[in-house]
Amino acid sequence: GAFFNGVLATVLATPCTAPFLAPALGFAFTQTAAVIVLMFVTVALGLAFPYVALSWNPKLLRFLPKPGPWMEKFKVAMGFPMLATGVWLFTVSIEYYGGRVLWFGIFLIVIAMAAWVFGEFFQRGTGRRGLALGIAGALTLGGVVFGLEGQMQWRTPTDPLAAKAGVVQDFPGGIRWHRWSPEAVAKAREAGQPVLVDFTAKWCATCIWNKKTSIDIESVGAVMADKNFKAFRADYTRRPDYITEELRDRGRAGVPLVLVFPADKTREPEMLPELLTADTVLNALNGAVD
């Protein structure tokens, strides 16, 4: 229905805050409860405005494509990008459960089958609707109890620090990334090194775009090597509390966030915009050592 379409649109819009929401929400979280509520109401009104405008003035509907059989084909075609997004987001769960994520995939297939049985034989069917409802319920219950609880053990994700603590990773562009912590950044600056910190997450499309086009590239890697930069990456995929606190201290409600710290400890770090270009990053790096 219309209500759940709105819920879906809101949920899909929330993982990333770039490029416009990050400053607004970062400001809101530093204000009183009333201002926070007002900011979120304003965001909600903006999301709802197109629907309200079309309902208030139906004449505007003439600017929309005319309905017809093409809409059914368009709906099916748009399902493929949604499936692709689902596969991409599914890979994030590997970060939490490793090989056990296979059972999450099986659970999703079982839930899809239950939804099909419910829609085809309960909502549209005329006979044996009770049987259809029972089968759909049994599939759902079995998927949760056996798949999620029994095999996947979704309540006990893996410890992300157990296998990766202290590991230095080489990424495209020749940049050696270290695990971020405030203490590590302070230690690097004590040693006279300028620092680049990238707050990112595997589910953040803008973060991935920034890395591919503006951070993990050869020109940036060359400047960082020449200027003796130390690079840190703060992985916000699992929303750890200590990174959440750092983001809020920096006036941000989420990722992406890139900071460039000069070697001079008396200077404040430069906060780069949410959507980056290579020139923006290069200028910040060069400015940190001038």
PDB file of C-alpha atoms in Angstrom:
ATOM      1  CA  GLY A   1       0.000   0.000   0.000  1.00  0.00           C
ATOM      2  CA  ALA A   2       0.879   3.680  -0.110  1.00  0.00           C
ATOM      3  CA  PHE A   3       1.930   3.766   3.537  1.00  0.00           C
ATOM      4  CA  PHE A   4       4.462   0.947   3.194  1.00  0.00           C
ATOM      5  CA  ASN A   5       5.744   2.440  -0.071  1.00  0.00           C
ATOM      6  CA  GLY A   6       6.569   5.517   1.988  1.00  0.00           C
ATOM      7  CA  VAL A   7       8.225   3.384   4.661  1.00  0.00           C
ATOM      8  CA  LEU A   8      10.321   1.636   1.996  1.00  0.00           C
ATOM      9  CA  ALA A   9      11.366   4.949   0.422  1.00  0.00           C
ATOM     10  CA  THR A  10      12.439   6.259   3.828  1.00  0.00           C
ATOM     11  CA  VAL A  11      14.395   3.126   4.742  1.00  0.00           C
ATOM     12  CA  LEU A  12      16.207   3.105   1.392  1.00  0.00           C
ATOM     13  CA  ALA A  13      17.142   6.774   1.842  1.00  0.00           C
ATOM     14  CA  THR A  14      18.640   6.470   5.332  1.00  0.00           C
ATOM     15  CA  PRO A  15      21.955   4.524   5.134  1.00  0.00           C
ATOM     16  CA  CYS A  16      23.999   7.379   3.627  1.00  0.00           C
ATOM     17  CA  THR A  17      23.796  11.058   4.548  1.00  0.00           C
ATOM     18  CA  ALA A  18      25.768  12.486   1.624  1.00  0.00           C
ATOM     19  CA  PRO A  19      25.808  14.933   0.048  1.00  0.00           C
ATOM     20  CA  PHE A  20      23.192  17.204   1.688  1.00  0.00           C
ATOM     21  CA  LEU A  21      21.917  15.596   4.890  1.00  0.00           C
ATOM     22  CA  ALA A  22      25.224  15.218   6.743  1.00  0.00           C
ATOM     23  CA  PRO A  23      25.729  18.910   7.648  1.00  0.00           C
ATOM     24  CA  ALA A  24      22.039  19.399   8.491  1.00  0.00           C
ATOM     25  CA  LEU A  25      21.779  16.343  10.735  1.00  0.00           C
ATOM     26  CA  GLY A  26      25.191  16.994  12.247  1.00  0.00           C
ATOM     27  CA  PHE A  27      23.973  20.458  13.242  1.00  0.00           C
ATOM     28  CA  ALA A  28      20.697  19.023  14.558  1.00  0.00           C
ATOM     29  CA  PHE A  29      22.422  16.570  16.896  1.00  0.00           C
ATOM     30  CA  THR A  30      24.198  19.442  18.636  1.00  0.00           C
ATOM     31  CA  GLN A  31      20.914  21.239  19.390  1.00  0.00           C
ATOM     32  CA  THR A  32      18.018  20.783  21.798  1.00  0.00           C
ATOM     33  CA  ALA A  33      15.463  18.002  21.457  1.00  0.00           C
ATOM     34  CA  ALA A  34      12.939  20.428  19.945  1.00  0.00           C
ATOM     35  CA  VAL A  35      15.363  21.478  17.193  1.00  0.00           C
ATOM     36  CA  ILE A  36      16.242  17.842  16.451  1.00  0.00           C
ATOM     37  CA  VAL A  37      12.552  16.983  16.023  1.00  0.00           C
ATOM     38  CA  LEU A  38      12.024  20.086  13.868  1.00  0.00           C
ATOM     39  CA  MET A  39      14.939  19.142  11.592  1.00  0.00           C
ATOM     40  CA  PHE A  40      13.654  15.612  11.061  1.00  0.00           C
ATOM     41  CA  VAL A  41      10.107  16.864  10.451  1.00  0.00           C
ATOM     42  CA  THR A  42      11.514  19.227   7.823  1.00  0.00           C
ATOM     43  CA  VAL A  43      13.346  16.349   6.129  1.00  0.00           C
ATOM     44  CA  ALA A  44      10.130  14.292   6.210  1.00  0.00           C
ATOM     45  CA  LEU A  45       8.151  17.141   4.653  1.00  0.00           C
ATOM     46  CA  GLY A  46      10.705  17.405   1.878  1.00  0.00           C
ATOM     47  CA  LEU A  47      10.443  13.681   1.163  1.00  0.00           C
ATOM     48  CA  ALA A  48       6.636  13.844   1.142  1.00  0.00           C
ATOM     49  CA  PHE A  49       6.336  17.117  -0.802  1.00  0.00           C
ATOM     50  CA  PRO A  50       6.034  15.642  -4.341  1.00  0.00           C
ATOM     51  CA  TYR A  51       3.173  13.371  -3.254  1.00  0.00           C
ATOM     52  CA  VAL A  52       1.403  16.187  -1.401  1.00  0.00           C
ATOM     53  CA  ALA A  53       1.803  18.581  -4.336  1.00  0.00           C
ATOM     54  CA  LEU A  54       0.325  16.096  -6.815  1.00  0.00           C
ATOM     55  CA  SER A  55      -2.587  15.322  -4.473  1.00  0.00           C
ATOM     56  CA  TRP A  56      -3.260  19.007  -3.766  1.00  0.00           C
ATOM     57  CA  ASN A  57      -3.181  20.033  -7.429  1.00  0.00           C
ATOM     58  CA  PRO A  58      -4.159  17.112  -9.697  1.00  0.00           C
ATOM     59  CA  LYS A  59      -3.493  19.281 -12.768  1.00  0.00           C
ATOM     60  CA  LEU A  60       0.198  18.669 -12.166  1.00  0.00           C
ATOM     61  CA  LEU A  61      -0.401  15.024 -13.057  1.00  0.00           C
ATOM     62  CA  ARG A  62      -0.369  15.989 -16.732  1.00  0.00           C
ATOM     63  CA  PHE A  63       3.396  16.380 -16.462  1.00  0.00           C
ATOM     64  CA  LEU A  64       3.722  12.716 -15.495  1.00  0.00           C
ATOM     65  CA  PRO A  65       3.821   9.895 -18.072  1.00  0.00           C
ATOM     66  CA  LYS A  66       0.407   8.519 -18.992  1.00  0.00           C
ATOM     67  CA  PRO A  67      -0.426   5.206 -17.292  1.00  0.00           C
ATOM     68  CA  GLY A  68      -0.690   2.084 -19.402  1.00  0.00           C
ATOM     69  CA  PRO A  69       0.606  -1.448 -19.918  1.00  0.00           C
ATOM     70  CA  TRP A  70       4.144  -0.046 -20.124  1.00  0.00           C
ATOM     71  CA  MET A  71       4.014   0.549 -16.364  1.00  0.00           C
ATOM     72  CA  GLU A  72       3.931  -3.179 -15.659  1.00  0.00           C
ATOM     73  CA  LYS A  73       7.014  -3.726 -17.808  1.00  0.00           C
ATOM     74  CA  PHE A  74       8.707  -0.735 -16.198  1.00  0.00           C
ATOM     75  CA  LYS A  75       7.957  -2.123 -12.736  1.00  0.00           C
ATOM     76  CA  VAL A  76       9.517  -5.465 -13.634  1.00  0.00           C
ATOM     77  CA  ALA A  77      12.543  -3.752 -15.211  1.00  0.00           C
ATOM     78  CA  MET A  78      13.112  -1.675 -12.080  1.00  0.00           C
ATOM     79  CA  GLY A  79      13.111  -4.884 -10.081  1.00  0.00           C
ATOM     80  CA  PHE A  80      16.519  -5.781 -11.492  1.00  0.00           C
ATOM     81  CA  PRO A  81      18.310  -2.727 -10.031  1.00  0.00           C
ATOM     82  CA  MET A  82      16.616  -3.513  -6.726  1.00  0.00           C
ATOM     83  CA  LEU A  83      17.881  -7.095  -6.923  1.00  0.00           C
ATOM     84  CA  ALA A  84      21.361  -5.782  -7.691  1.00  0.00           C
ATOM     85  CA  THR A  85      21.142  -3.488  -4.660  1.00  0.00           C
ATOM     86  CA  GLY A  86      20.012  -6.431  -2.559  1.00  0.00           C
ATOM     87  CA  VAL A  87      23.013  -8.500  -3.666  1.00  0.00           C
ATOM     88  CA  TRP A  88      25.345  -5.593  -2.890  1.00  0.00           C
ATOM     89  CA  LEU A  89      23.859  -5.081   0.573  1.00  0.00           C
ATOM     90  CA  PHE A  90      23.913  -8.849   1.124  1.00  0.00           C
ATOM     91  CA  THR A  91      27.702  -8.802   0.811  1.00  0.00           C
ATOM     92  CA  VAL A  92      27.839  -6.465   3.820  1.00  0.00           C
ATOM     93  CA  SER A  93      26.535  -9.286   6.022  1.00  0.00           C
ATOM     94  CA  ILE A  94      29.740 -11.240   5.289  1.00  0.00           C
ATOM     95  CA  GLU A  95      31.454  -8.637   7.469  1.00  0.00           C
ATOM     96  CA  TYR A  96      29.248  -9.783  10.350  1.00  0.00           C
ATOM     97  CA  TYR A  97      28.948 -13.551   9.915  1.00  0.00           C
ATOM     98  CA  GLY A  98      31.636 -14.828   7.549  1.00  0.00           C
ATOM     99  CA  GLY A  99      30.735 -18.215   6.050  1.00  0.00           C
ATOM    100  CA  ARG A 100      27.528 -18.401   8.086  1.00  0.00           C
ATOM    101  CA  VAL A 101      26.044 -15.791   5.753  1.00  0.00           C
ATOM    102  CA  LEU A 102      25.058 -18.661   3.417  1.00  0.00           C
ATOM    103  CA  TRP A 103      22.194 -19.389   5.781  1.00  0.00           C
ATOM    104  CA  PHE A 104      21.027 -15.813   5.528  1.00  0.00           C
ATOM    105  CA  GLY A 105      20.738 -16.271   1.757  1.00  0.00           C
ATOM    106  CA  ILE A 106      18.749 -19.477   2.263  1.00  0.00           C
ATOM    107  CA  PHE A 107      16.522 -17.667   4.759  1.00  0.00           C
ATOM    108  CA  LEU A 108      15.786 -14.919   2.212  1.00  0.00           C
ATOM    109  CA  ILE A 109      14.819 -17.525  -0.400  1.00  0.00           C
ATOM    110  CA  VAL A 110      12.481 -19.222   2.077  1.00  0.00           C
ATOM    111  CA  ILE A 111      10.882 -15.875   2.977  1.00  0.00           C
ATOM    112  CA  ALA A 112      10.431 -15.089  -0.729  1.00  0.00           C
ATOM    113  CA  MET A 113       8.692 -18.446  -1.178  1.00  0.00           C
ATOM    114  CA  ALA A 114       6.453 -17.758   1.826  1.00  0.00           C
ATOM    115  CA  ALA A 115       5.527 -14.344   0.398  1.00  0.00           C
ATOM    116  CA  TRP A 116       4.695 -15.937  -2.964  1.00  0.00           C
ATOM    117  CA  VAL A 117       2.472 -18.582  -1.347  1.00  0.00           C
ATOM    118  CA  PHE A 118       0.721 -15.919   0.735  1.00  0.00           C
ATOM    119  CA  GLY A 119       0.086 -13.609  -2.221  1.00  0.00           C
ATOM    120  CA  GLU A 120      -0.811 -16.228  -4.818  1.00  0.00           C
ATOM    121  CA  PHE A 121      -2.939 -18.622  -2.785  1.00  0.00           C
ATOM    122  CA  PHE A 122      -4.179 -16.606   0.211  1.00  0.00           C
ATOM    123  CA  GLN A 123      -4.743 -13.081  -1.128  1.00  0.00           C
ATOM    124  CA  ARG A 124      -5.770 -14.069  -4.670  1.00  0.00           C
ATOM    125  CA  GLY A 125      -6.976 -17.607  -4.067  1.00  0.00           C
ATOM    126  CA  THR A 126     -10.536 -18.621  -3.303  1.00  0.00           C
ATOM    127  CA  GLY A 127     -10.118 -22.109  -1.872  1.00  0.00           C
ATOM    128  CA  ARG A 128      -7.908 -23.572   0.824  1.00  0.00           C
ATOM    129  CA  ARG A 129      -6.796 -20.151   1.953  1.00  0.00           C
ATOM    130  CA  GLY A 130      -6.234 -21.487   5.441  1.00  0.00           C
ATOM    131  CA  LEU A 131      -3.819 -24.094   4.100  1.00  0.00           C
ATOM    132  CA  ALA A 132      -1.923 -21.414   2.169  1.00  0.00           C
ATOM    133  CA  LEU A 133      -1.685 -19.255   5.278  1.00  0.00           C
ATOM    134  CA  GLY A 134      -0.424 -22.214   7.283  1.00  0.00           C
ATOM    135  CA  ILE A 135       2.262 -23.067   4.716  1.00  0.00           C
ATOM    136  CA  ALA A 136       3.425 -19.443   4.524  1.00  0.00           C
ATOM    137  CA  GLY A 137       3.572 -19.251   8.308  1.00  0.00           C
ATOM    138  CA  ALA A 138       5.430 -22.565   8.595  1.00  0.00           C
ATOM    139  CA  LEU A 139       8.012 -21.463   6.028  1.00  0.00           C
ATOM    140  CA  THR A 140       8.556 -18.179   7.846  1.00  0.00           C
ATOM    141  CA  LEU A 141       8.800 -19.803  11.273  1.00  0.00           C
ATOM    142  CA  GLY A 142      11.097 -22.553   9.993  1.00  0.00           C
ATOM    143  CA  GLY A 143      13.353 -20.031   8.280  1.00  0.00           C
ATOM    144  CA  VAL A 144      13.697 -17.994  11.461  1.00  0.00           C
ATOM    145  CA  VAL A 145      14.130 -20.893  13.909  1.00  0.00           C
ATOM    146  CA  PHE A 146      16.307 -23.196  11.805  1.00  0.00           C
ATOM    147  CA  GLY A 147      18.053 -20.747   9.476  1.00  0.00           C
ATOM    148  CA  LEU A 148      18.607 -17.548  11.457  1.00  0.00           C
ATOM    149  CA  GLU A 149      18.653 -18.874  15.014  1.00  0.00           C
ATOM    150  CA  GLY A 150      20.010 -22.394  14.548  1.00  0.00           C
ATOM    151  CA  GLN A 151      22.517 -22.244  11.704  1.00  0.00           C
ATOM    152  CA  MET A 152      23.380 -18.598  11.155  1.00  0.00           C
ATOM    153  CA  GLN A 153      23.256 -17.692  14.867  1.00  0.00           C
ATOM    154  CA  TRP A 154      22.477 -14.109  13.952  1.00  0.00           C
ATOM    155  CA  ARG A 155      22.601 -12.936  17.573  1.00  0.00           C
ATOM    156  CA  THR A 156      26.345 -13.683  17.787  1.00  0.00           C
ATOM    157  CA  PRO A 157      28.178 -11.925  14.937  1.00  0.00           C
ATOM    158  CA  THR A 158      31.917 -12.320  14.580  1.00  0.00           C
ATOM    159  CA  ASP A 159      34.280  -9.936  16.338  1.00  0.00           C
ATOM    160  CA  PRO A 160      35.617  -7.556  13.654  1.00  0.00           C
ATOM    161  CA  LEU A 161      38.707  -6.734  15.696  1.00  0.00           C
ATOM    162  CA  ALA A 162      39.755 -10.322  16.355  1.00  0.00           C
ATOM    163  CA  ALA A 163      41.199 -10.992  12.911  1.00  0.00           C
ATOM    164  CA  LYS A 164      42.151  -7.514  11.806  1.00  0.00           C
ATOM    165  CA  ALA A 165      43.693  -5.732  14.759  1.00  0.00           C
ATOM    166  CA  GLY A 166      46.900  -3.977  13.844  1.00  0.00           C
ATOM    167  CA  VAL A 167      46.808  -5.108  10.229  1.00  0.00           C
ATOM    168  CA  VAL A 168      48.139  -2.720   7.602  1.00  0.00           C
ATOM    169  CA  GLN A 169      46.457  -3.073   4.223  1.00  0.00           C
ATOM    170  CA  ASP A 170      47.603  -2.071   0.746  1.00  0.00           C
ATOM    171  CA  PHE A 171      44.889  -0.668  -1.468  1.00  0.00           C
ATOM    172  CA  PRO A 172      44.847   0.550  -5.092  1.00  0.00           C
ATOM    173  CA  GLY A 173      46.801   3.751  -5.397  1.00  0.00           C
ATOM    174  CA  GLY A 174      49.651   2.449  -3.263  1.00  0.00           C
ATOM    175  CA  ILE A 175      48.227   3.845  -0.021  1.00  0.00           C
ATOM    176  CA  ARG A 176      48.914   1.886   3.155  1.00  0.00           C
ATOM    177  CA  TRP A 177      45.833   2.100   5.345  1.00  0.00           C
ATOM    178  CA  HIS A 178      45.929   1.639   9.105  1.00  0.00           C
ATOM    179  CA  ARG A 179      43.084   1.005  11.527  1.00  0.00           C
ATOM    180  CA  TRP A 180      41.871   4.335  12.903  1.00  0.00           C
ATOM    181  CA  SER A 181      41.876   5.371  16.524  1.00  0.00           C
ATOM    182  CA  PRO A 182      42.295   8.830  18.097  1.00  0.00           C
ATOM    183  CA  GLU A 183      45.433   7.588  19.839  1.00  0.00           C
ATOM    184  CA  ALA A 184      46.987   6.392  16.577  1.00  0.00           C
ATOM    185  CA  VAL A 185      46.302   9.741  14.911  1.00  0.00           C
ATOM    186  CA  ALA A 186      47.809  11.617  17.862  1.00  0.00           C
ATOM    187  CA  LYS A 187      50.887   9.371  17.805  1.00  0.00           C
ATOM    188  CA  ALA A 188      51.435   9.997  14.083  1.00  0.00           C
ATOM    189  CA  ARG A 189      51.181  13.755  14.578  1.00  0.00           C
ATOM    190  CA  GLU A 190      53.564  13.556  17.528  1.00  0.00           C
ATOM    191  CA  ALA A 191      56.045  11.994  15.107  1.00  0.00           C
ATOM    192  CA  GLY A 192      55.594  14.963  12.771  1.00  0.00           C
ATOM    193  CA  GLN A 193      53.462  13.200  10.152  1.00  0.00           C
ATOM    194  CA  PRO A 194      50.415  14.733   8.466  1.00  0.00           C
ATOM    195  CA  VAL A 195      47.414  12.415   8.560  1.00  0.00           C
ATOM    196  CA  LEU A 196      44.497  11.499   6.298  1.00  0.00           C
ATOM    197  CA  VAL A 197      41.482   9.846   7.944  1.00  0.00           C
ATOM    198  CA  ASP A 198      38.688   8.281   5.886  1.00  0.00           C
ATOM    199  CA  PHE A 199      35.467   7.451   7.764  1.00  0.00           C
ATOM    200  CA  THR A 200      33.672   5.007   5.508  1.00  0.00           C
ATOM    201  CA  ALA A 201      31.292   2.027   5.389  1.00  0.00           C
ATOM    202  CA  LYS A 202      30.746  -0.845   2.992  1.00  0.00           C
ATOM    203  CA  TRP A 203      27.046   0.029   2.633  1.00  0.00           C
ATOM    204  CA  CYS A 204      27.737   3.685   1.785  1.00  0.00           C
ATOM    205  CA  ALA A 205      27.578   4.200  -1.994  1.00  0.00           C
ATOM    206  CA  THR A 206      29.016   7.719  -1.771  1.00  0.00           C
ATOM    207  CA  CYS A 207      31.970   6.423   0.264  1.00  0.00           C
ATOM    208  CA  ILE A 208      32.700   3.789  -2.372  1.00  0.00           C
ATOM    209  CA  TRP A 209      32.470   6.397  -5.142  1.00  0.00           C
ATOM    210  CA  ASN A 210      34.850   8.699  -3.279  1.00  0.00           C
ATOM    211  CA  LYS A 211      37.372   5.901  -2.795  1.00  0.00           C
ATOM    212  CA  LYS A 212      37.263   4.805  -6.428  1.00  0.00           C
ATOM    213  CA  THR A 213      37.488   8.285  -7.948  1.00  0.00           C
ATOM    214  CA  SER A 214      39.271  10.519  -5.446  1.00  0.00           C
ATOM    215  CA  ILE A 215      41.101   8.661  -2.662  1.00  0.00           C
ATOM    216  CA  ASP A 216      42.440   5.242  -3.684  1.00  0.00           C
ATOM    217  CA  ILE A 217      44.050   6.612  -6.847  1.00  0.00           C
ATOM    218  CA  GLU A 218      47.674   6.864  -7.955  1.00  0.00           C
ATOM    219  CA  SER A 219      47.927  10.659  -7.905  1.00  0.00           C
ATOM    220  CA  VAL A 220      46.738  10.838  -4.294  1.00  0.00           C
ATOM    221  CA  GLY A 221      48.971   7.929  -3.303  1.00  0.00           C
ATOM    222  CA  ALA A 222      51.988   9.630  -4.873  1.00  0.00           C
ATOM    223  CA  VAL A 223      51.404  12.897  -2.995  1.00  0.00           C
ATOM    224  CA  MET A 224      50.848  11.057   0.282  1.00  0.00           C
ATOM    225  CA  ALA A 225      54.097   9.134  -0.153  1.00  0.00           C
ATOM    226  CA  ASP A 226      55.993  12.281  -1.121  1.00  0.00           C
ATOM    227  CA  LYS A 227      54.630  14.288   1.832  1.00  0.00           C
ATOM    228  CA  ASN A 228      55.025  11.404   4.320  1.00  0.00           C
ATOM    229  CA  PHE A 229      51.298  11.171   5.112  1.00  0.00           C
ATOM    230  CA  LYS A 230      49.929   8.421   7.304  1.00  0.00           C
ATOM    231  CA  ALA A 231      46.516   7.092   6.253  1.00  0.00           C
ATOM    232  CA  PHE A 232      43.836   5.777   8.597  1.00  0.00           C
ATOM    233  CA  ARG A 233      40.512   4.219   7.693  1.00  0.00           C
ATOM    234  CA  ALA A 234      37.639   4.174  10.191  1.00  0.00           C
ATOM    235  CA  ASP A 235      35.226   1.400   9.200  1.00  0.00           C
ATOM    236  CA  TYR A 236      31.674   2.399  10.146  1.00  0.00           C
ATOM    237  CA  THR A 237      30.044  -0.630   8.506  1.00  0.00           C
ATOM    238  CA  ARG A 238      28.929  -2.010  11.859  1.00  0.00           C
ATOM    239  CA  ARG A 239      28.338   1.420  13.405  1.00  0.00           C
ATOM    240  CA  PRO A 240      30.715   1.057  16.386  1.00  0.00           C
ATOM    241  CA  ASP A 241      29.950   3.477  19.190  1.00  0.00           C
ATOM    242  CA  TYR A 242      33.414   5.020  19.326  1.00  0.00           C
ATOM    243  CA  ILE A 243      33.207   6.051  15.653  1.00  0.00           C
ATOM    244  CA  THR A 244      29.647   7.339  16.133  1.00  0.00           C
ATOM    245  CA  GLU A 245      30.909   9.573  18.939  1.00  0.00           C
ATOM    246  CA  GLU A 246      33.753  10.863  16.784  1.00  0.00           C
ATOM    247  CA  LEU A 247      31.383  11.671  13.922  1.00  0.00           C
ATOM    248  CA  ARG A 248      29.093  13.595  16.255  1.00  0.00           C
ATOM    249  CA  ASP A 249      32.049  15.442  17.746  1.00  0.00           C
ATOM    250  CA  ARG A 250      32.887  16.501  14.196  1.00  0.00           C
ATOM    251  CA  GLY A 251      29.311  17.646  13.577  1.00  0.00           C
ATOM    252  CA  ARG A 252      28.355  14.768  11.301  1.00  0.00           C
ATOM    253  CA  ALA A 253      25.462  12.346  11.583  1.00  0.00           C
ATOM    254  CA  GLY A 254      27.041   9.697   9.379  1.00  0.00           C
ATOM    255  CA  VAL A 255      29.561   8.838   6.700  1.00  0.00           C
ATOM    256  CA  PRO A 256      31.299   9.785   4.481  1.00  0.00           C
ATOM    257  CA  LEU A 257      33.746  11.985   6.350  1.00  0.00           C
ATOM    258  CA  VAL A 258      37.348  12.657   5.301  1.00  0.00           C
ATOM    259  CA  LEU A 259      39.722  14.630   7.533  1.00  0.00           C
ATOM    260  CA  VAL A 260      43.185  15.926   6.676  1.00  0.00           C
ATOM    261  CA  PHE A 261      45.352  16.683   9.722  1.00  0.00           C
ATOM    262  CA  PRO A 262      48.420  18.915   9.299  1.00  0.00           C
ATOM    263  CA  ALA A 263      51.608  17.745  10.970  1.00  0.00           C
ATOM    264  CA  ASP A 264      51.503  20.977  13.003  1.00  0.00           C
ATOM    265  CA  LYS A 265      49.417  20.025  16.037  1.00  0.00           C
ATOM    266  CA  THR A 266      48.358  23.632  16.580  1.00  0.00           C
ATOM    267  CA  ARG A 267      46.353  23.570  13.337  1.00  0.00           C
ATOM    268  CA  GLU A 268      42.869  22.106  13.106  1.00  0.00           C
ATOM    269  CA  PRO A 269      42.112  19.342  10.588  1.00  0.00           C
ATOM    270  CA  GLU A 270      40.427  20.214   7.313  1.00  0.00           C
ATOM    271  CA  MET A 271      37.031  18.572   6.852  1.00  0.00           C
ATOM    272  CA  LEU A 272      36.453  17.708   3.196  1.00  0.00           C
ATOM    273  CA  PRO A 273      33.015  17.812   1.525  1.00  0.00           C
ATOM    274  CA  GLU A 274      30.913  14.653   1.345  1.00  0.00           C
ATOM    275  CA  LEU A 275      31.229  14.279  -2.431  1.00  0.00           C
ATOM    276  CA  LEU A 276      34.891  14.439  -3.387  1.00  0.00           C
ATOM    277  CA  THR A 277      36.966  15.084  -6.467  1.00  0.00           C
ATOM    278  CA  ALA A 278      40.624  14.227  -6.917  1.00  0.00           C
ATOM    279  CA  ASP A 279      41.523  17.931  -7.013  1.00  0.00           C
ATOM    280  CA  THR A 280      39.757  18.534  -3.692  1.00  0.00           C
ATOM    281  CA  VAL A 281      41.772  15.801  -1.994  1.00  0.00           C
ATOM    282  CA  LEU A 282      45.071  16.839  -3.599  1.00  0.00           C
ATOM    283  CA  ASN A 283      44.593  20.477  -2.616  1.00  0.00           C
ATOM    284  CA  ALA A 284      43.853  19.466   0.978  1.00  0.00           C
ATOM    285  CA  LEU A 285      46.938  17.233   1.134  1.00  0.00           C
ATOM    286  CA  ASN A 286      49.213  19.923  -0.246  1.00  0.00           C
ATOM    287  CA  GLY A 287      47.663  22.548   2.035  1.00  0.00           C
ATOM    288  CA  ALA A 288      48.357  20.421   5.106  1.00  0.00           C
ATOM    289  CA  VAL A 289      52.123  20.597   4.612  1.00  0.00           C
ATOM    290  CA  ASP A 290      52.462  24.220   3.459  1.00  0.00           C
TER     291      ASP A 290
END
